[in-house]
Amino acid sequence: MPVDPHLLLAFLLTTFVAMVTPGPDMLFILGCGMRGGPKAGLLATAGVATSEAIHVAVAAAGLAALFAAVPVAFTVVRVTGAAYLVYLGVQAIRNRKPLVERKTDRAYLSGLLTNLLNPKMVTFTIAFLPQFIDPARGHVALQFAVLGAVMIVFEFLVDGAVGVLAGRIGGWVRRKKNQRRIEVATGGIFIGLGVKLALD
């Protein structure tokens, strides 16, 4: 096994706690599921998971030096991500088309971009994963890959379940003809996340 068993157990427990604690990713996926149904929730989860794979690759490559050497890069990415979330929120509130007519394929791209444009996720991954890497065992890149795969599995198990459940609840609410409230609530979630990201 490339990863130290004791470190792997600690990683599993820590990652599980981090995943079940509501955060920006979970709220974003919840909003996508409520607005677009179970499929949109799963696609948003897949987008977030893809971006996490990219973050792991960045961490493995040691590119954290970019933010350290050019602090303004962190700010630019953070503000861009915040603006994108606010844009999604405004679009959700302004859109008057019935939810059933909307395509869900944008949920994947939105999940991907939202997480990629959150530099805190990059810095968290870069700071978090190395704590469970044992250079003495060798195959450091493989250790990163194993831990990254575990994170992605947890992402689908936890946030994927949230997205599907939110989609089913959203479907029930839509049958009660409250879809406009869903739009406003989802838009509010996105805008709130954007403002929080900008101010953090």
Coordinates of C-alpha atoms in Angstrom, one line a residue:
M1 CA 0.0 0.0 0.0
P2 CA 1.6 3.3 -1.0
V3 CA -0.1 5.3 1.8
D4 CA 0.8 4.6 5.5
P5 CA -2.3 2.8 6.9
H6 CA -2.3 4.9 10.1
L7 CA -2.2 8.1 8.0
L8 CA -4.9 6.8 5.7
L9 CA -7.2 6.0 8.6
A10 CA -6.7 9.5 10.0
F11 CA -7.3 11.0 6.5
L12 CA -10.5 9.0 6.1
L13 CA -11.9 10.2 9.4
T14 CA -10.8 13.8 8.9
T15 CA -12.1 13.9 5.3
F16 CA -15.5 12.4 6.3
V17 CA -16.0 15.1 9.0
A18 CA -15.0 17.8 6.6
M19 CA -17.4 16.5 3.9
V20 CA -20.4 16.2 6.1
T21 CA -19.9 19.7 7.5
P22 CA -22.0 22.1 5.4
G23 CA -19.8 24.3 3.3
P24 CA -19.9 26.3 0.0
D25 CA -19.7 23.2 -2.2
M26 CA -22.6 21.5 -0.4
L27 CA -24.7 24.6 -0.5
F28 CA -24.0 25.1 -4.2
I29 CA -24.9 21.6 -5.0
L30 CA -28.0 21.8 -2.9
G31 CA -29.1 24.9 -4.8
C32 CA -28.5 23.2 -8.2
G33 CA -30.5 20.2 -7.1
M34 CA -33.4 22.2 -5.9
R35 CA -33.5 24.2 -9.1
G36 CA -32.8 21.6 -11.7
G37 CA -33.6 18.2 -10.2
P38 CA -31.6 15.2 -9.1
K39 CA -29.6 15.1 -12.4
A40 CA -28.5 18.7 -12.0
G41 CA -27.4 17.9 -8.4
L42 CA -25.3 15.0 -9.6
L43 CA -23.8 17.0 -12.5
A44 CA -22.9 19.8 -10.1
T45 CA -21.3 17.2 -7.8
A46 CA -19.3 15.8 -10.8
G47 CA -18.1 19.3 -11.7
V48 CA -17.0 20.0 -8.1
A49 CA -15.3 16.5 -8.0
T50 CA -13.5 17.3 -11.3
S51 CA -12.1 20.6 -9.9
E52 CA -11.0 18.7 -6.7
A53 CA -9.0 16.4 -8.9
I54 CA -7.4 19.4 -10.5
H55 CA -6.6 20.9 -7.0
V56 CA -5.0 17.6 -6.0
A57 CA -2.8 17.7 -9.2
V58 CA -1.9 21.3 -8.3
A59 CA -1.0 20.3 -4.8
A60 CA 1.1 17.4 -6.0
A61 CA 2.9 19.7 -8.4
G62 CA 3.7 22.1 -5.7
L63 CA 2.2 25.1 -7.4
A64 CA 1.2 26.7 -4.1
A65 CA 4.3 28.9 -4.7
L66 CA 2.2 30.9 -7.2
F67 CA 0.0 32.4 -4.5
A68 CA 2.9 32.9 -2.2
A69 CA 5.0 34.7 -4.9
V70 CA 2.2 36.7 -6.5
P71 CA -0.4 37.5 -3.7
V72 CA -2.5 39.5 -6.2
A73 CA -3.2 36.2 -8.1
F74 CA -5.1 34.9 -5.1
T75 CA -7.2 38.1 -4.9
V76 CA -8.0 38.0 -8.6
V77 CA -9.1 34.4 -8.6
R78 CA -11.2 35.0 -5.4
V79 CA -13.0 38.1 -6.8
T80 CA -13.6 36.3 -10.1
G81 CA -15.1 33.3 -8.4
A82 CA -17.3 35.6 -6.2
A83 CA -18.5 37.5 -9.2
Y84 CA -19.4 34.3 -11.0
L85 CA -21.5 33.1 -8.1
V86 CA -23.3 36.4 -7.9
Y87 CA -24.0 36.2 -11.6
L88 CA -25.5 32.7 -11.2
G89 CA -27.6 34.0 -8.4
V90 CA -28.9 37.0 -10.3
Q91 CA -29.6 34.7 -13.4
A92 CA -31.6 32.3 -11.2
I93 CA -33.7 35.1 -9.7
R94 CA -34.4 36.8 -13.1
N95 CA -35.1 33.6 -15.1
R96 CA -38.9 33.2 -15.7
K97 CA -38.8 30.0 -17.8
P98 CA -40.3 26.9 -16.2
L99 CA -37.7 24.8 -14.4
V100 CA -38.6 21.7 -16.4
E101 CA -37.6 23.5 -19.6
R102 CA -34.1 24.2 -18.4
K103 CA -31.1 22.2 -19.4
T104 CA -29.2 20.6 -16.6
D105 CA -25.9 20.2 -18.5
R106 CA -24.7 23.6 -17.3
A107 CA -24.7 22.3 -13.7
Y108 CA -21.5 20.4 -14.4
L109 CA -19.7 23.5 -15.8
S110 CA -21.0 25.7 -13.0
G111 CA -19.8 23.2 -10.3
L112 CA -16.4 23.0 -12.0
L113 CA -15.9 26.7 -12.4
T114 CA -17.3 27.6 -9.0
N115 CA -14.9 25.3 -7.2
L116 CA -11.9 26.1 -9.5
L117 CA -12.4 29.8 -8.9
N118 CA -12.3 29.4 -5.1
P119 CA -8.7 29.8 -4.2
K120 CA -9.4 28.7 -0.6
M121 CA -10.1 25.3 -2.0
V122 CA -6.7 25.2 -3.7
T123 CA -4.9 26.4 -0.6
F124 CA -6.9 24.0 1.6
T125 CA -6.0 21.1 -0.5
I126 CA -2.3 22.1 -0.7
A127 CA -2.2 22.5 3.1
F128 CA -4.3 19.5 3.9
L129 CA -3.1 16.6 1.8
P130 CA 0.6 16.8 2.6
Q131 CA -0.2 16.2 6.2
F132 CA -1.0 12.6 5.2
I133 CA 1.9 12.0 2.9
D134 CA 4.9 10.1 4.1
P135 CA 7.9 10.9 1.8
A136 CA 9.9 8.0 3.3
R137 CA 7.5 5.5 1.7
G138 CA 8.3 6.9 -1.7
H139 CA 5.9 7.3 -4.7
V140 CA 4.8 10.7 -3.4
A141 CA 2.7 11.3 -6.6
L142 CA 0.9 8.0 -6.1
Q143 CA 0.2 8.8 -2.5
F144 CA -1.4 12.1 -3.6
A145 CA -3.4 10.2 -6.2
V146 CA -4.7 7.7 -3.7
L147 CA -5.7 10.5 -1.2
G148 CA -7.3 12.5 -4.0
A149 CA -9.3 9.5 -5.2
V150 CA -10.6 9.1 -1.6
M151 CA -11.7 12.8 -1.5
I152 CA -13.5 12.4 -4.8
V153 CA -15.3 9.3 -3.6
F154 CA -16.5 11.1 -0.5
E155 CA -17.6 14.0 -2.6
F156 CA -19.9 11.8 -4.6
L157 CA -21.2 9.9 -1.6
V158 CA -22.0 12.9 0.6
D159 CA -22.6 15.9 -1.7
G160 CA -24.0 13.7 -4.5
A161 CA -26.6 12.4 -2.0
V162 CA -27.4 16.0 -1.0
G163 CA -27.8 17.0 -4.7
V164 CA -30.2 14.0 -5.4
L165 CA -32.2 14.6 -2.2
A166 CA -32.5 18.3 -3.0
G167 CA -33.6 17.5 -6.5
R168 CA -36.3 15.3 -5.2
I169 CA -37.5 17.8 -2.7
G170 CA -37.4 20.5 -5.3
G171 CA -39.5 18.3 -7.6
W172 CA -42.1 17.9 -4.9
V173 CA -42.1 21.7 -4.2
R174 CA -42.5 22.4 -7.9
R175 CA -45.5 20.2 -8.1
K176 CA -46.9 22.4 -5.4
K177 CA -46.4 25.3 -7.8
N178 CA -43.8 27.1 -5.7
Q179 CA -41.1 27.2 -8.4
R180 CA -40.7 30.9 -8.2
R181 CA -39.7 30.7 -4.6
I182 CA -37.2 28.0 -5.5
E183 CA -35.6 30.4 -8.0
V184 CA -35.4 33.2 -5.5
A185 CA -34.1 30.9 -2.7
T186 CA -31.5 29.4 -5.0
G187 CA -30.4 32.8 -6.3
G188 CA -30.1 34.0 -2.7
I189 CA -27.8 31.0 -1.9
F190 CA -25.6 31.7 -4.8
I191 CA -25.4 35.4 -4.2
G192 CA -24.7 34.8 -0.5
L193 CA -21.9 32.4 -1.3
G194 CA -20.4 34.9 -3.7
V195 CA -20.5 37.8 -1.2
K196 CA -18.9 35.5 1.5
L197 CA -16.1 34.5 -0.9
A198 CA -15.5 38.1 -1.8
L199 CA -15.3 39.3 1.8
D200 CA -13.3 36.4 3.3

